[in-house]
XYZ file of C-alpha atoms in Angstrom:
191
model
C -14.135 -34.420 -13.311
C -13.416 -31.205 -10.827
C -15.522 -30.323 -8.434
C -17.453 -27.107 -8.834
C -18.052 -24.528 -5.760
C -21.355 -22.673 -4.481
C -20.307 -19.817 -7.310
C -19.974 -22.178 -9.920
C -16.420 -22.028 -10.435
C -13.932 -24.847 -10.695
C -11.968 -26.141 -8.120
C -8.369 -27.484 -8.061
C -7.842 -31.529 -7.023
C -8.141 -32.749 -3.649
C -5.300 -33.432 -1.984
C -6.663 -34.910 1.398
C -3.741 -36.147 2.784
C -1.341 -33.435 2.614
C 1.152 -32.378 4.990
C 3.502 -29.639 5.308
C 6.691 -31.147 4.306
C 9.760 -29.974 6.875
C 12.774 -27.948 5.655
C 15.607 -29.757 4.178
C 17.939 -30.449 7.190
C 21.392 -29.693 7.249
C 22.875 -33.399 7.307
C 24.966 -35.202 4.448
C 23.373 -37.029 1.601
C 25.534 -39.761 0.866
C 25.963 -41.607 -2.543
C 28.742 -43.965 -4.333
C 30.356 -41.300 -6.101
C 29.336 -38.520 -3.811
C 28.749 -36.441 -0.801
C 27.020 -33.816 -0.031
C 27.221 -31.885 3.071
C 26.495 -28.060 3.837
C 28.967 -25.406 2.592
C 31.162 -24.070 5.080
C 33.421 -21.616 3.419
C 36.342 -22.144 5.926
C 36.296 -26.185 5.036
C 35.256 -26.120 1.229
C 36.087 -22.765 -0.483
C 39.503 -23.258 -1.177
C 39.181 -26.602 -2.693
C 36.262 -25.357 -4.468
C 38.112 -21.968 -6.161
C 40.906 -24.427 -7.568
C 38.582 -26.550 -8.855
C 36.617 -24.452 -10.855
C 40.461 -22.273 -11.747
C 41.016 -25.860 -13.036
C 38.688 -25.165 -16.107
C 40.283 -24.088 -19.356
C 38.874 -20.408 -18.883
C 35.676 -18.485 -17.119
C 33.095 -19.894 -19.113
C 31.196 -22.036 -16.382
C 30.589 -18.005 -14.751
C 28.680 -16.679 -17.769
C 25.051 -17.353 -16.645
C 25.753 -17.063 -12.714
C 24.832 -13.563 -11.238
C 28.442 -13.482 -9.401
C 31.485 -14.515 -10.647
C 34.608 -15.241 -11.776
C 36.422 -13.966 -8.942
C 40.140 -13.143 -9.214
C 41.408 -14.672 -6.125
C 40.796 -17.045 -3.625
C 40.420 -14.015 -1.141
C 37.599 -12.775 -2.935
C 35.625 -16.215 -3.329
C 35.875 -17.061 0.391
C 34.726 -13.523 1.095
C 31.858 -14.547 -1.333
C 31.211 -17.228 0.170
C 31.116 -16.241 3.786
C 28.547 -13.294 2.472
C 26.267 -15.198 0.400
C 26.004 -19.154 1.183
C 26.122 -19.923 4.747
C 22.028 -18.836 5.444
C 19.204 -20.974 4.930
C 17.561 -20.186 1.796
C 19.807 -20.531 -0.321
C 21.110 -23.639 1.629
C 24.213 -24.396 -0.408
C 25.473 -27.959 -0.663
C 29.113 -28.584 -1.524
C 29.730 -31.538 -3.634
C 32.794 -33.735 -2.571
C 33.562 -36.201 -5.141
C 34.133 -39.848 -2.842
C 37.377 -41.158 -4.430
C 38.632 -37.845 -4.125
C 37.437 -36.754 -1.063
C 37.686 -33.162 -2.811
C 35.011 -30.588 -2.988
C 34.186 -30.264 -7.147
C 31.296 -28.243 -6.898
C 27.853 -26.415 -5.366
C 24.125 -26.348 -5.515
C 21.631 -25.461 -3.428
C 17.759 -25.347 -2.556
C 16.310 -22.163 -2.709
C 12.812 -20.416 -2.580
C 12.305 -22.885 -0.138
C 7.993 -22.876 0.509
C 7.008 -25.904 2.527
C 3.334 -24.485 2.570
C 3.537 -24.437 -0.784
C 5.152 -27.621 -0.869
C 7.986 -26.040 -3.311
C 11.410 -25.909 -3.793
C 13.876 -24.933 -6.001
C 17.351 -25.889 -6.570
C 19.977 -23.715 -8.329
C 23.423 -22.161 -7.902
C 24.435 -25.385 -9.816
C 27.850 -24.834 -10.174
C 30.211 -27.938 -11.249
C 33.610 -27.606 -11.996
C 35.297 -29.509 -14.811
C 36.019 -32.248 -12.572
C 32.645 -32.925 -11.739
C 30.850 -32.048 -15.254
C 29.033 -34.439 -17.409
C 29.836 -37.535 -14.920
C 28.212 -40.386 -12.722
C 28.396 -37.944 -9.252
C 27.302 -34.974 -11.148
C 23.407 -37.240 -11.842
C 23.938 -38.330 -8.683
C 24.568 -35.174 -6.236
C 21.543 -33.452 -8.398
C 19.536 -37.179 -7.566
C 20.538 -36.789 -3.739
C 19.053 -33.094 -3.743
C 15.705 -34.507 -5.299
C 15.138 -37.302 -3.182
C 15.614 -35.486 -0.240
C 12.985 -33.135 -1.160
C 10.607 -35.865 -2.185
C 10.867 -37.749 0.693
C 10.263 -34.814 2.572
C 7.373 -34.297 1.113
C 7.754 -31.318 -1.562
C 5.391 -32.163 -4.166
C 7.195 -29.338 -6.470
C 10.867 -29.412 -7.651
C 12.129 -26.545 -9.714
C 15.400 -25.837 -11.770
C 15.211 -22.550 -12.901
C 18.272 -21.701 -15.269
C 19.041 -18.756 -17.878
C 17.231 -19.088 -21.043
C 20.503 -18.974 -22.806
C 21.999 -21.828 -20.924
C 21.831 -24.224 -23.324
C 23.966 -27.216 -21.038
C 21.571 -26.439 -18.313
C 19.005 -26.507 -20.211
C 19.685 -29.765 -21.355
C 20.744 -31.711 -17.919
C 17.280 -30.874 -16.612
C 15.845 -32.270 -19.195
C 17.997 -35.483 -19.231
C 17.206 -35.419 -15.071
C 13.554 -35.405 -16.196
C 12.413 -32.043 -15.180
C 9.160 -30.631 -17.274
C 10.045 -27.665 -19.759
C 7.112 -24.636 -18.566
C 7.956 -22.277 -20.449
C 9.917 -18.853 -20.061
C 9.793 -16.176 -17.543
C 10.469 -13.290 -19.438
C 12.852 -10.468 -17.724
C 13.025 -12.423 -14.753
C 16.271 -10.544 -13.906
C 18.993 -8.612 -14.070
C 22.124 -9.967 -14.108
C 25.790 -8.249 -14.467
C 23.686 -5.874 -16.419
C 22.509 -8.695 -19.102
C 18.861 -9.375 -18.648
C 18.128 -12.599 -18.004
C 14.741 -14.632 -19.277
């Protein structure tokens, strides 16, 4: 049963023993199959652009607002622009036996008042797809947040994204529904 205020109105659960959680540092998160570590565009972007030109065309770009980029010049200018602040904090993923950079995500709409925080920018090349490190890196990022003490972890994806949609669901995340226009994206809306 909720409690009810002065005004009669409902209130939301206690939560006594809260604490603002701390932003996610910027040290590694280790696992067996993986690594991850903060992007730095001068380490990791050039492994990272042949990675993903290692998939069999551009698909993996469709539902990311940037992207494909013709050359390497143009990713690491990306890069440098876009994923070195804090929110987005992007994560490079460097498979272990490889000790190779296959891939990014990142926390965003980072609210530790809140106690929220997102992660997207998933972006796993064909090397890292559909395997054991993939669960794992996206496992890694969770954690960290829990133990920090988020109490909310988001994956926001395109509502067309049918493979996204699907790995959060296998990583256990709760379908809530659609935003609808959310954005605009290389002039495609996106829901």
């Amino acid at each position: 049963m909720s409690e009810v205020n002065a005004f009669g109105q409902q209130l939301g659960a206690r939560v006594d023993d809260w604490v603002v959680p701390a932003r996610p540092p910027q040290t590694p998160m280790d696992g067996r199959t993986c690594r991850l570590e903060t992007l730095d565009p001068a380490r990791h972007g050039a492994g990272l652009y042949e990675a993903y030109a290692s998939a069999a065309d551009a698909g993996n770009w469709t539902y990311l607002p940037y992207g494909p980029f013709e050359t390497e010049a143009l990713y690491l200018k990306w890069l440098e622009a876009e994923c070195t602040g804090d929110d987005p904090h992007f994560h490079v993923v460097i498979d272990a036996m490889m000790e190779k950079a296959v891939g990014v995500a990142s926390y965003l709409r980072i609210a530790p008042d809140a106690g929220s925080v997102e992660v997207g920018h998933i972006h796993f090349s064909p090397k890292l797809q559909r395997t054991v490190a993939s669960t794992e890196a996206m496992f890694l990022m969770m954690r960290r947040a829990f133990e920090l003490g988020y109490r909310r972890y988001e994956w926001k994806c395109n509502a067309l994204n049918a493979p996204s949609r699907r790995a959060a669901q296998r990583l256990g995340f709760s379908y809530e529904g659609v935003f609808r226009q959310a954005g605009v994206y290389k002039e495609r809306n996106r829901d």
